[in-house]
Amino acid sequence: MTAARAGNDSGTPESGTNDVRGRGFTSRAALSAVEEWVDASVVPLPPRVVALAAAASALGEGVVLAEPVTAPGDWPTADRAARDGVAVASSDTLGAGSYNPVPLPGAVTVAAGEPMPPGTDAVLPVEALQVDGPFVEALGSAAPGDGVERRGEGVRAGTVLLTAGHRLRPQDIGLLAALGIGTLRIGARPRVRIVLAGGPRSGPETLGAMLSALVARDGGVVELVGPLPADRAALAAAYAAHGADLLISAGRTGVGEDDVAPLALADAGELALHGVALRPGDSAALGRAGAVSSVLVPAVLLPGEPMACLTAYELLAGRAVRRLAGRGSALPHPAVAAVTARKLVSEIGCTELHRLRWTAEGMVEPVASPHRPGLAGAVRADGFVVIPAESEGVPAGATVTLRCFDGTSL
C-alpha cells in the first residue's frame, strides 16, 4: 500500500501511537527534523580510559579519540642525527673540499637517531669523508644544523597532536609511544540490541548479518535477538528489556495487519514518530524503550525490506550509534565530487538515496532507482547520493557529492 503524501505541514516529528495499519500514513516527518530528534535524544556515552597497547590492539575495530591529545614535551627531546655519518663542529669544516681535505680530529661517528655529541652541530655524510686508518678528513663543508634534527623540530610541547573524534592509525600509535603517552581516552562502545521482528518476509538472516556489521563499523557491540514472531507483546518485551544503550529493530514497520513493531515500541516506552519522508525507508520510526527497567533508551525501528533497512540505518540508526560512541553524527563514508552521466529523478517533498557507480568515462550513473528494492544495486554501486526533499532531481552533467561505500575504489 502507498502512503497519502510524503511530508507533513510543519516538517516536524509527530508524537503519538497512531495505528497506520490498513490505512497508510497521513504524513511523514522531514528527514532534517528526524535528524534533530536523534541529535537531541542521543547523548554520547562516557569515554573509556585504555592503555596505549590496548588501543593499538583494537585498531581494526576503529578506535576514536574522545578528547584531544597534546604533546607532553618536545620531540625529539634533544638534537639528534638525522642521517648516518660523522658529527662535527661545522666551523671545523670551513674550506673543506675534494682538493682540500680538512682533518677532523674530534669527529664522532653517529647513526641516524642518535643524540648529537657535545660540541657538535652538524653531521657530514659518509660521502663527504675520507678515512685513512684513524684519520678522518672532510671533503666538503657543513653549515650549522646540516644532517641534524633539532629538539622540538617534530613536535613542540603543548601542540595538539590529534583532535577529538580522530580515528587512530598505526602511525599515531607510534608517535604517542615515542612521546611516552601511555593511556588514552577513547569513545565508548555502546551496547546495541538488534531485534529482528517477524518471520521470513523480513529476511531476518539478511538483516541480522547486515545490521550487525554496520553497528560494529560504527563502534557498537551487538546483541542480536530473534527473529521473533510478529507479536506485539513479544516484541514489546524484547524492546523493554534492560541492558542496552540503544535499541534497533528491523521489520514490521509498514501498514500491513501484522506490522506491529511501532505499537510494540509504544507499549515498551514511547513512540515519538512513525514515518519519514525518506525513500527508501519511509516507514522507519523513532522513540524510546525500556519500560521494564524504567530507564528509557533511544530506539530506531527500521523497515524490513533490506535496501530500505540499509538506507534508514545509514541516515538514522547509524547516526545514533555513532553519537553514542563519541564519533559524531556525520556519515562515515568518504565524500568525493562526481559528475552525473544521466539525470537523477527525484520527488519534491521526499529525501531520496540514489545508488551510483563510476562509468568508464569517470562519471557516475544510477545503478537502481530508490523505488527498486533489494541489495543487489547497493552491491554493484560504488556509493550513493542523497538528494534533498526540496529538489526535483539532478540533471545530467551536474556535480554531486558521492558518498563512497566502504571498500570501493575512488
mmCIF file of C-alpha atoms in Angstrom:
data_model
loop_
_atom_site.group_PDB
_atom_site.id
_atom_site.type_symbol
_atom_site.label_atom_id
_atom_site.label_comp_id
_atom_site.label_asym_id
_atom_site.label_seq_id
_atom_site.Cartn_x
_atom_site.Cartn_y
_atom_site.Cartn_z
ATOM 1 C CA MET A 1 0.000 0.000 0.000
ATOM 2 C CA THR A 2 1.141 3.569 -0.564
ATOM 3 C CA ALA A 3 1.102 6.495 1.797
ATOM 4 C CA ALA A 4 -1.072 9.533 1.229
ATOM 5 C CA ARG A 5 1.755 12.089 0.991
ATOM 6 C CA ALA A 6 5.456 12.405 1.664
ATOM 7 C CA GLY A 7 5.593 15.140 4.284
ATOM 8 C CA ASN A 8 3.556 16.843 6.963
ATOM 9 C CA ASP A 9 2.655 20.506 7.069
ATOM 10 C CA SER A 10 5.206 21.501 9.702
ATOM 11 C CA GLY A 11 8.048 19.201 8.725
ATOM 12 C CA THR A 12 8.436 18.176 12.370
ATOM 13 C CA PRO A 13 8.066 14.783 14.082
ATOM 14 C CA GLU A 14 4.565 13.922 15.246
ATOM 15 C CA SER A 15 4.176 12.206 18.604
ATOM 16 C CA GLY A 16 1.541 9.595 19.269
ATOM 17 C CA THR A 17 0.655 5.984 18.689
ATOM 18 C CA ASN A 18 -1.392 6.336 15.521
ATOM 19 C CA ASP A 19 -2.045 2.910 14.054
ATOM 20 C CA VAL A 20 -1.328 3.142 10.320
ATOM 21 C CA ARG A 21 -2.119 -0.498 9.586
ATOM 22 C CA GLY A 22 -4.585 -0.838 6.758
ATOM 23 C CA ARG A 23 -4.897 2.939 6.410
ATOM 24 C CA GLY A 24 -1.478 4.252 5.417
ATOM 25 C CA PHE A 25 0.410 7.324 6.547
ATOM 26 C CA THR A 26 -1.366 10.664 6.599
ATOM 27 C CA SER A 27 2.006 12.425 6.862
ATOM 28 C CA ARG A 28 5.703 11.753 7.302
ATOM 29 C CA ALA A 29 8.330 13.756 9.168
ATOM 30 C CA ALA A 30 11.034 15.599 7.242
ATOM 31 C CA LEU A 31 14.459 13.943 7.427
ATOM 32 C CA SER A 32 16.017 17.095 8.890
ATOM 33 C CA ALA A 33 13.522 17.066 11.778
ATOM 34 C CA VAL A 34 14.187 13.385 12.413
ATOM 35 C CA GLU A 35 17.940 14.024 12.493
ATOM 36 C CA GLU A 36 17.361 16.800 15.021
ATOM 37 C CA TRP A 37 15.366 14.371 17.183
ATOM 38 C CA VAL A 38 18.214 11.863 17.104
ATOM 39 C CA ASP A 39 20.806 14.504 17.982
ATOM 40 C CA ALA A 40 18.685 15.825 20.863
ATOM 41 C CA SER A 41 17.820 12.372 22.217
ATOM 42 C CA VAL A 42 21.150 10.551 21.879
ATOM 43 C CA VAL A 43 23.893 11.728 24.224
ATOM 44 C CA PRO A 44 27.442 10.345 23.845
ATOM 45 C CA LEU A 45 28.328 7.779 26.485
ATOM 46 C CA PRO A 46 31.207 8.482 28.898
ATOM 47 C CA PRO A 47 34.575 7.751 27.262
ATOM 48 C CA ARG A 48 36.802 4.839 28.205
ATOM 49 C CA VAL A 49 40.352 5.126 29.509
ATOM 50 C CA VAL A 50 42.579 2.468 27.922
ATOM 51 C CA ALA A 51 46.274 1.708 27.763
ATOM 52 C CA LEU A 52 48.023 2.620 24.538
ATOM 53 C CA ALA A 53 48.813 -1.056 23.913
ATOM 54 C CA ALA A 54 45.122 -1.957 24.211
ATOM 55 C CA ALA A 55 44.194 0.828 21.790
ATOM 56 C CA ALA A 56 46.802 -0.477 19.337
ATOM 57 C CA SER A 57 45.349 -3.988 19.536
ATOM 58 C CA ALA A 58 41.859 -2.676 18.785
ATOM 59 C CA LEU A 59 42.714 -0.566 15.734
ATOM 60 C CA GLY A 60 40.863 -2.988 13.469
ATOM 61 C CA GLU A 61 37.646 -2.207 15.341
ATOM 62 C CA GLY A 62 38.113 1.527 14.892
ATOM 63 C CA VAL A 63 39.430 3.438 17.905
ATOM 64 C CA VAL A 64 38.208 7.029 18.095
ATOM 65 C CA LEU A 65 39.614 9.615 20.489
ATOM 66 C CA ALA A 66 37.176 11.126 22.966
ATOM 67 C CA GLU A 67 39.385 14.140 23.672
ATOM 68 C CA PRO A 68 42.378 15.855 22.065
ATOM 69 C CA VAL A 69 45.884 14.505 22.652
ATOM 70 C CA THR A 70 48.531 17.124 23.455
ATOM 71 C CA ALA A 71 52.298 16.623 23.287
ATOM 72 C CA PRO A 72 53.658 16.433 26.864
ATOM 73 C CA GLY A 73 57.102 17.613 25.716
ATOM 74 C CA ASP A 74 59.294 18.411 22.757
ATOM 75 C CA TRP A 75 60.035 15.708 20.204
ATOM 76 C CA PRO A 76 62.775 14.907 19.717
ATOM 77 C CA THR A 77 63.762 15.713 23.272
ATOM 78 C CA ALA A 78 67.280 16.777 22.188
ATOM 79 C CA ASP A 79 69.215 17.465 18.982
ATOM 80 C CA ARG A 80 69.909 14.196 17.176
ATOM 81 C CA ALA A 81 71.463 12.928 13.970
ATOM 82 C CA ALA A 82 69.098 12.872 11.028
ATOM 83 C CA ARG A 83 71.442 10.631 8.976
ATOM 84 C CA ASP A 84 74.372 8.290 9.332
ATOM 85 C CA GLY A 85 77.781 9.973 9.212
ATOM 86 C CA VAL A 86 80.202 11.858 11.404
ATOM 87 C CA ALA A 87 79.154 14.505 13.946
ATOM 88 C CA VAL A 88 81.344 17.588 13.657
ATOM 89 C CA ALA A 89 81.547 21.211 14.661
ATOM 90 C CA SER A 90 80.572 22.947 11.436
ATOM 91 C CA SER A 91 83.298 25.573 11.975
ATOM 92 C CA ASP A 92 85.916 22.792 11.689
ATOM 93 C CA THR A 93 84.878 22.072 8.081
ATOM 94 C CA LEU A 94 85.322 25.557 6.657
ATOM 95 C CA GLY A 95 87.086 25.452 3.282
ATOM 96 C CA ALA A 96 86.998 21.664 3.021
ATOM 97 C CA GLY A 97 86.732 20.176 -0.472
ATOM 98 C CA SER A 98 87.870 17.265 -2.576
ATOM 99 C CA TYR A 99 91.088 19.147 -3.402
ATOM 100 C CA ASN A 100 91.484 20.497 0.118
ATOM 101 C CA PRO A 101 90.739 17.802 2.684
ATOM 102 C CA VAL A 102 90.448 19.169 6.215
ATOM 103 C CA PRO A 103 91.408 16.951 9.161
ATOM 104 C CA LEU A 104 88.668 16.267 11.740
ATOM 105 C CA PRO A 105 90.465 15.133 14.889
ATOM 106 C CA GLY A 106 87.273 15.408 17.030
ATOM 107 C CA ALA A 107 84.919 13.638 14.613
ATOM 108 C CA VAL A 108 82.457 11.149 16.156
ATOM 109 C CA THR A 109 80.666 8.505 14.103
ATOM 110 C CA VAL A 110 76.872 8.616 14.626
ATOM 111 C CA ALA A 111 73.862 6.757 13.309
ATOM 112 C CA ALA A 112 70.550 8.377 12.445
ATOM 113 C CA GLY A 113 68.523 8.959 15.607
ATOM 114 C CA GLU A 114 71.473 9.125 18.000
ATOM 115 C CA PRO A 115 71.956 12.220 20.195
ATOM 116 C CA MET A 116 74.437 14.774 18.954
ATOM 117 C CA PRO A 117 77.721 14.655 20.935
ATOM 118 C CA PRO A 118 78.611 17.791 22.923
ATOM 119 C CA GLY A 119 80.382 20.442 20.852
ATOM 120 C CA THR A 120 78.975 19.247 17.509
ATOM 121 C CA ASP A 121 76.278 20.898 15.414
ATOM 122 C CA ALA A 122 76.299 19.082 12.047
ATOM 123 C CA VAL A 123 76.564 15.607 10.541
ATOM 124 C CA LEU A 124 78.707 15.039 7.489
ATOM 125 C CA PRO A 125 77.529 12.136 5.316
ATOM 126 C CA VAL A 126 79.974 9.328 4.613
ATOM 127 C CA GLU A 127 80.237 10.523 1.006
ATOM 128 C CA ALA A 128 81.860 13.759 2.253
ATOM 129 C CA LEU A 129 84.516 11.953 4.289
ATOM 130 C CA GLN A 130 87.912 10.449 3.613
ATOM 131 C CA VAL A 131 89.086 7.885 6.119
ATOM 132 C CA ASP A 132 92.662 6.680 6.362
ATOM 133 C CA GLY A 133 93.025 4.432 9.362
ATOM 134 C CA PRO A 134 92.374 6.525 12.474
ATOM 135 C CA PHE A 135 92.455 9.759 10.465
ATOM 136 C CA VAL A 136 89.229 11.325 9.202
ATOM 137 C CA GLU A 137 89.179 14.216 6.760
ATOM 138 C CA ALA A 138 86.299 16.326 5.491
ATOM 139 C CA LEU A 139 85.911 16.525 1.700
ATOM 140 C CA GLY A 140 83.149 19.110 1.996
ATOM 141 C CA SER A 141 81.984 21.821 4.352
ATOM 142 C CA ALA A 142 78.880 21.712 6.570
ATOM 143 C CA ALA A 143 76.625 24.512 7.771
ATOM 144 C CA PRO A 144 75.260 24.524 11.336
ATOM 145 C CA GLY A 145 72.299 22.098 11.509
ATOM 146 C CA ASP A 146 73.170 20.085 8.397
ATOM 147 C CA GLY A 147 72.075 16.492 8.951
ATOM 148 C CA VAL A 148 70.628 17.335 12.371
ATOM 149 C CA GLU A 149 67.046 17.072 13.662
ATOM 150 C CA ARG A 150 66.703 19.848 16.205
ATOM 151 C CA ARG A 151 64.953 19.472 19.547
ATOM 152 C CA GLY A 152 61.207 20.039 19.077
ATOM 153 C CA GLU A 153 61.508 20.056 15.291
ATOM 154 C CA GLY A 154 58.940 17.282 15.013
ATOM 155 C CA VAL A 155 56.594 18.353 17.811
ATOM 156 C CA ARG A 156 56.643 21.189 20.316
ATOM 157 C CA ALA A 157 55.397 20.700 23.872
ATOM 158 C CA GLY A 158 51.745 21.683 24.133
ATOM 159 C CA THR A 159 50.964 21.034 20.469
ATOM 160 C CA VAL A 160 47.584 19.383 19.833
ATOM 161 C CA LEU A 161 48.601 16.219 18.017
ATOM 162 C CA LEU A 162 45.218 14.614 17.467
ATOM 163 C CA THR A 163 41.743 16.097 17.842
ATOM 164 C CA ALA A 164 38.671 14.583 19.482
ATOM 165 C CA GLY A 165 36.868 12.287 17.052
ATOM 166 C CA HIS A 166 40.088 11.299 15.278
ATOM 167 C CA ARG A 167 40.249 7.628 14.323
ATOM 168 C CA LEU A 168 43.609 6.250 15.409
ATOM 169 C CA ARG A 169 46.069 4.907 12.831
ATOM 170 C CA PRO A 170 49.260 2.863 13.270
ATOM 171 C CA GLN A 171 51.483 5.934 12.763
ATOM 172 C CA ASP A 172 49.579 7.731 15.520
ATOM 173 C CA ILE A 173 50.281 4.861 17.905
ATOM 174 C CA GLY A 174 53.991 5.052 17.060
ATOM 175 C CA LEU A 175 54.261 8.783 17.785
ATOM 176 C CA LEU A 176 52.263 8.514 21.017
ATOM 177 C CA ALA A 177 54.549 5.710 22.186
ATOM 178 C CA ALA A 178 57.614 7.794 21.345
ATOM 179 C CA LEU A 179 56.218 10.667 23.401
ATOM 180 C CA GLY A 180 55.619 8.383 26.362
ATOM 181 C CA ILE A 181 51.830 8.699 26.309
ATOM 182 C CA GLY A 182 50.652 5.519 27.995
ATOM 183 C CA THR A 183 46.858 5.957 28.216
ATOM 184 C CA LEU A 184 44.117 7.426 26.046
ATOM 185 C CA ARG A 185 40.502 8.463 26.496
ATOM 186 C CA ILE A 186 38.574 6.887 23.663
ATOM 187 C CA GLY A 187 34.944 6.650 22.624
ATOM 188 C CA ALA A 188 32.606 4.235 24.361
ATOM 189 C CA ARG A 189 31.360 1.049 22.739
ATOM 190 C CA PRO A 190 27.576 1.282 23.066
ATOM 191 C CA ARG A 191 25.577 -1.871 23.640
ATOM 192 C CA VAL A 192 23.149 -2.119 20.733
ATOM 193 C CA ARG A 193 20.268 -4.586 20.847
ATOM 194 C CA ILE A 194 19.128 -5.580 17.356
ATOM 195 C CA VAL A 195 15.687 -7.178 17.354
ATOM 196 C CA LEU A 196 14.593 -8.977 14.205
ATOM 197 C CA ALA A 197 10.825 -8.587 14.085
ATOM 198 C CA GLY A 198 8.725 -11.013 12.109
ATOM 199 C CA GLY A 199 9.320 -14.127 10.059
ATOM 200 C CA PRO A 200 10.816 -14.840 6.637
ATOM 201 C CA ARG A 201 9.082 -11.851 4.960
ATOM 202 C CA SER A 202 11.517 -9.561 6.770
ATOM 203 C CA GLY A 203 14.578 -11.505 5.614
ATOM 204 C CA PRO A 204 15.930 -11.965 9.155
ATOM 205 C CA GLU A 205 19.161 -13.674 8.088
ATOM 206 C CA THR A 206 19.958 -10.855 5.673
ATOM 207 C CA LEU A 207 19.010 -8.105 8.095
ATOM 208 C CA GLY A 208 20.753 -9.634 11.095
ATOM 209 C CA ALA A 209 24.047 -10.104 9.254
ATOM 210 C CA MET A 210 23.959 -6.674 7.619
ATOM 211 C CA LEU A 211 22.959 -4.710 10.718
ATOM 212 C CA SER A 212 25.494 -6.489 12.927
ATOM 213 C CA ALA A 213 28.261 -5.478 10.519
ATOM 214 C CA LEU A 214 27.008 -1.896 10.317
ATOM 215 C CA VAL A 215 26.782 -1.461 14.088
ATOM 216 C CA ALA A 216 30.283 -2.899 14.539
ATOM 217 C CA ARG A 217 31.589 -0.475 11.899
ATOM 218 C CA ASP A 218 30.099 2.440 13.815
ATOM 219 C CA GLY A 219 31.612 1.369 17.150
ATOM 220 C CA GLY A 220 28.824 -0.595 18.815
ATOM 221 C CA VAL A 221 28.677 -4.023 20.457
ATOM 222 C CA VAL A 222 25.794 -6.101 19.114
ATOM 223 C CA GLU A 223 23.223 -8.181 20.972
ATOM 224 C CA LEU A 224 21.166 -9.933 18.290
ATOM 225 C CA VAL A 225 17.648 -11.037 19.279
ATOM 226 C CA GLY A 226 15.294 -13.075 17.122
ATOM 227 C CA PRO A 227 13.797 -13.415 14.698
ATOM 228 C CA LEU A 228 10.734 -13.000 16.892
ATOM 229 C CA PRO A 229 7.167 -13.557 15.714
ATOM 230 C CA ALA A 230 5.060 -10.583 14.641
ATOM 231 C CA ASP A 231 3.523 -10.494 18.090
ATOM 232 C CA ARG A 232 3.034 -7.149 19.813
ATOM 233 C CA ALA A 233 3.599 -8.437 23.339
ATOM 234 C CA ALA A 234 6.697 -10.465 22.425
ATOM 235 C CA LEU A 235 8.279 -7.533 20.637
ATOM 236 C CA ALA A 236 7.413 -5.112 23.444
ATOM 237 C CA ALA A 237 9.106 -7.416 25.966
ATOM 238 C CA ALA A 238 12.266 -7.570 23.837
ATOM 239 C CA TYR A 239 12.250 -3.803 23.383
ATOM 240 C CA ALA A 240 11.728 -3.060 27.075
ATOM 241 C CA ALA A 241 14.382 -5.438 28.441
ATOM 242 C CA HIS A 242 17.263 -3.682 30.181
ATOM 243 C CA GLY A 243 20.932 -3.953 29.258
ATOM 244 C CA ALA A 244 21.165 -1.930 26.036
ATOM 245 C CA ASP A 245 22.213 1.646 25.296
ATOM 246 C CA LEU A 246 20.279 1.683 22.015
ATOM 247 C CA LEU A 247 17.531 -0.443 20.512
ATOM 248 C CA ILE A 248 17.371 -1.130 16.787
ATOM 249 C CA SER A 249 14.510 -3.212 15.458
ATOM 250 C CA ALA A 250 14.160 -4.367 11.861
ATOM 251 C CA GLY A 251 10.903 -5.368 10.225
ATOM 252 C CA ARG A 252 7.150 -4.978 10.720
ATOM 253 C CA THR A 253 7.051 -1.165 10.474
ATOM 254 C CA GLY A 254 4.688 -0.840 7.495
ATOM 255 C CA VAL A 255 0.925 -0.707 7.023
ATOM 256 C CA GLY A 256 0.096 -4.435 6.985
ATOM 257 C CA GLU A 257 -2.036 -6.038 9.678
ATOM 258 C CA ASP A 258 0.998 -7.766 11.220
ATOM 259 C CA ASP A 259 3.172 -4.620 11.189
ATOM 260 C CA VAL A 260 3.037 -4.266 14.953
ATOM 261 C CA ALA A 261 6.583 -3.028 15.723
ATOM 262 C CA PRO A 262 5.571 0.649 16.203
ATOM 263 C CA LEU A 263 2.727 -0.330 18.531
ATOM 264 C CA ALA A 264 5.064 -2.620 20.470
ATOM 265 C CA LEU A 265 7.512 0.278 20.892
ATOM 266 C CA ALA A 266 4.692 2.415 22.290
ATOM 267 C CA ASP A 267 3.969 -0.374 24.788
ATOM 268 C CA ALA A 268 7.659 -0.640 25.699
ATOM 269 C CA GLY A 269 8.184 3.067 26.272
ATOM 270 C CA GLU A 270 7.353 5.769 23.741
ATOM 271 C CA LEU A 271 6.694 6.028 20.023
ATOM 272 C CA ALA A 272 7.898 9.543 19.163
ATOM 273 C CA LEU A 273 7.236 9.385 15.425
ATOM 274 C CA HIS A 274 6.385 6.901 12.715
ATOM 275 C CA GLY A 275 7.009 7.655 9.066
ATOM 276 C CA VAL A 276 9.879 9.605 7.499
ATOM 277 C CA ALA A 277 9.924 11.467 4.194
ATOM 278 C CA LEU A 278 12.753 9.232 3.014
ATOM 279 C CA ARG A 279 12.968 6.859 0.083
ATOM 280 C CA PRO A 280 13.713 4.052 0.512
ATOM 281 C CA GLY A 281 12.981 3.708 4.235
ATOM 282 C CA ASP A 282 9.815 5.761 4.675
ATOM 283 C CA SER A 283 8.213 3.502 7.307
ATOM 284 C CA ALA A 284 11.023 3.987 9.854
ATOM 285 C CA ALA A 285 10.080 5.018 13.392
ATOM 286 C CA LEU A 286 11.792 6.542 16.416
ATOM 287 C CA GLY A 287 11.108 6.519 20.130
ATOM 288 C CA ARG A 288 12.360 5.235 23.442
ATOM 289 C CA ALA A 289 12.232 1.807 25.030
ATOM 290 C CA GLY A 290 12.827 0.366 28.492
ATOM 291 C CA ALA A 291 9.584 0.436 30.428
ATOM 292 C CA VAL A 292 10.609 -2.661 32.394
ATOM 293 C CA SER A 293 13.728 -1.050 33.850
ATOM 294 C CA SER A 294 12.237 2.489 33.924
ATOM 295 C CA VAL A 295 15.392 3.672 32.114
ATOM 296 C CA LEU A 296 14.388 4.659 28.596
ATOM 297 C CA VAL A 297 16.951 4.330 25.819
ATOM 298 C CA PRO A 298 16.691 5.625 22.240
ATOM 299 C CA ALA A 299 15.036 3.259 19.794
ATOM 300 C CA VAL A 300 15.041 3.175 15.997
ATOM 301 C CA LEU A 301 12.659 0.927 14.061
ATOM 302 C CA LEU A 302 13.837 0.069 10.558
ATOM 303 C CA PRO A 303 11.824 -1.305 7.624
ATOM 304 C CA GLY A 304 12.139 -4.998 6.849
ATOM 305 C CA GLU A 305 12.908 -4.579 3.132
ATOM 306 C CA PRO A 306 16.722 -4.867 3.015
ATOM 307 C CA MET A 307 17.519 -1.754 0.938
ATOM 308 C CA ALA A 308 15.062 0.360 2.926
ATOM 309 C CA CYS A 309 16.604 -1.062 6.086
ATOM 310 C CA LEU A 310 20.115 -0.136 4.911
ATOM 311 C CA THR A 311 19.071 3.403 3.979
ATOM 312 C CA ALA A 312 17.261 4.048 7.257
ATOM 313 C CA TYR A 313 20.179 2.602 9.204
ATOM 314 C CA GLU A 314 22.769 4.808 7.471
ATOM 315 C CA LEU A 315 20.784 8.027 7.901
ATOM 316 C CA LEU A 316 19.056 7.370 11.249
ATOM 317 C CA ALA A 317 20.159 4.381 13.329
ATOM 318 C CA GLY A 318 23.815 4.686 12.380
ATOM 319 C CA ARG A 319 23.702 8.342 13.368
ATOM 320 C CA ALA A 320 22.538 7.253 16.842
ATOM 321 C CA VAL A 321 25.215 4.551 17.185
ATOM 322 C CA ARG A 322 27.976 6.938 16.156
ATOM 323 C CA ARG A 323 26.809 9.626 18.565
ATOM 324 C CA LEU A 324 26.727 7.174 21.468
ATOM 325 C CA ALA A 325 30.245 6.042 20.560
ATOM 326 C CA GLY A 326 31.527 9.612 20.527
ATOM 327 C CA ARG A 327 32.043 9.632 16.761
ATOM 328 C CA GLY A 328 29.680 12.461 15.934
ATOM 329 C CA SER A 329 26.709 12.483 13.595
ATOM 330 C CA ALA A 330 28.450 12.600 10.216
ATOM 331 C CA LEU A 331 28.231 9.756 7.736
ATOM 332 C CA PRO A 332 31.347 7.543 7.810
ATOM 333 C CA HIS A 333 31.611 7.397 4.018
ATOM 334 C CA PRO A 334 34.298 9.408 2.179
ATOM 335 C CA ALA A 335 32.750 12.214 0.130
ATOM 336 C CA VAL A 336 34.036 12.939 -3.379
ATOM 337 C CA ALA A 337 32.804 15.211 -6.148
ATOM 338 C CA ALA A 338 31.400 13.388 -9.167
ATOM 339 C CA VAL A 339 29.625 14.344 -12.396
ATOM 340 C CA THR A 340 26.387 12.628 -13.357
ATOM 341 C CA ALA A 341 26.254 10.805 -16.679
ATOM 342 C CA ARG A 342 22.429 10.680 -16.589
ATOM 343 C CA LYS A 343 19.661 12.579 -14.878
ATOM 344 C CA LEU A 344 18.683 11.522 -11.352
ATOM 345 C CA VAL A 345 14.923 11.924 -10.988
ATOM 346 C CA SER A 346 13.583 12.791 -7.528
ATOM 347 C CA GLU A 347 10.242 13.697 -5.989
ATOM 348 C CA ILE A 348 9.804 17.012 -4.188
ATOM 349 C CA GLY A 349 8.946 16.523 -0.521
ATOM 350 C CA CYS A 350 10.950 13.331 -0.048
ATOM 351 C CA THR A 351 14.678 12.834 0.548
ATOM 352 C CA GLU A 352 15.947 10.118 -1.788
ATOM 353 C CA LEU A 353 19.054 7.948 -1.751
ATOM 354 C CA HIS A 354 20.340 7.002 -5.208
ATOM 355 C CA ARG A 355 22.869 4.200 -5.676
ATOM 356 C CA LEU A 356 25.535 5.128 -8.245
ATOM 357 C CA ARG A 357 28.573 3.599 -9.902
ATOM 358 C CA TRP A 358 31.538 5.014 -11.793
ATOM 359 C CA THR A 359 31.472 4.775 -15.585
ATOM 360 C CA ALA A 360 34.483 4.103 -17.790
ATOM 361 C CA GLU A 361 34.476 7.826 -18.616
ATOM 362 C CA GLY A 362 34.909 8.796 -14.968
ATOM 363 C CA MET A 363 31.333 9.922 -14.404
ATOM 364 C CA VAL A 364 28.622 8.362 -12.227
ATOM 365 C CA GLU A 365 25.367 6.758 -13.257
ATOM 366 C CA PRO A 366 22.452 5.243 -11.298
ATOM 367 C CA VAL A 367 22.504 1.522 -10.616
ATOM 368 C CA ALA A 368 18.963 1.330 -9.284
ATOM 369 C CA SER A 369 16.082 3.665 -8.548
ATOM 370 C CA PRO A 370 15.214 4.495 -4.913
ATOM 371 C CA HIS A 371 11.895 2.793 -5.681
ATOM 372 C CA ARG A 372 13.559 -0.520 -6.543
ATOM 373 C CA PRO A 373 14.067 -2.866 -3.556
ATOM 374 C CA GLY A 374 16.926 -5.276 -2.886
ATOM 375 C CA LEU A 375 20.603 -5.042 -2.010
ATOM 376 C CA ALA A 376 21.934 -6.083 -5.438
ATOM 377 C CA GLY A 377 22.002 -2.462 -6.577
ATOM 378 C CA ALA A 378 23.918 -1.426 -3.470
ATOM 379 C CA VAL A 379 26.452 -4.204 -4.046
ATOM 380 C CA ARG A 380 27.022 -3.094 -7.644
ATOM 381 C CA ALA A 381 27.211 0.576 -6.638
ATOM 382 C CA ASP A 382 30.371 2.454 -5.692
ATOM 383 C CA GLY A 383 28.468 4.846 -3.474
ATOM 384 C CA PHE A 384 25.312 6.870 -3.071
ATOM 385 C CA VAL A 385 23.978 10.395 -3.416
ATOM 386 C CA VAL A 386 21.375 11.865 -1.087
ATOM 387 C CA ILE A 387 19.010 14.215 -2.931
ATOM 388 C CA PRO A 388 17.266 16.632 -0.559
ATOM 389 C CA ALA A 389 13.487 16.836 -0.289
ATOM 390 C CA GLU A 390 13.292 20.274 -1.915
ATOM 391 C CA SER A 391 14.944 19.059 -5.145
ATOM 392 C CA GLU A 392 13.243 17.650 -8.243
ATOM 393 C CA GLY A 393 16.417 15.777 -9.118
ATOM 394 C CA VAL A 394 19.835 16.304 -10.648
ATOM 395 C CA PRO A 395 20.382 16.889 -14.381
ATOM 396 C CA ALA A 396 22.987 15.071 -16.426
ATOM 397 C CA GLY A 397 26.366 16.775 -16.254
ATOM 398 C CA ALA A 398 25.793 18.166 -12.742
ATOM 399 C CA THR A 399 28.337 17.836 -9.947
ATOM 400 C CA VAL A 400 27.125 15.829 -6.960
ATOM 401 C CA THR A 401 28.634 14.629 -3.696
ATOM 402 C CA LEU A 402 29.147 10.883 -3.916
ATOM 403 C CA ARG A 403 29.391 9.068 -0.603
ATOM 404 C CA CYS A 404 31.655 6.090 -1.254
ATOM 405 C CA PHE A 405 30.651 2.727 0.158
ATOM 406 C CA ASP A 406 33.256 1.047 2.373
ATOM 407 C CA GLY A 407 35.766 -0.939 0.350
ATOM 408 C CA THR A 408 35.024 0.691 -3.004
ATOM 409 C CA SER A 409 37.663 2.465 -5.053
ATOM 410 C CA LEU A 410 37.505 6.128 -5.984
#
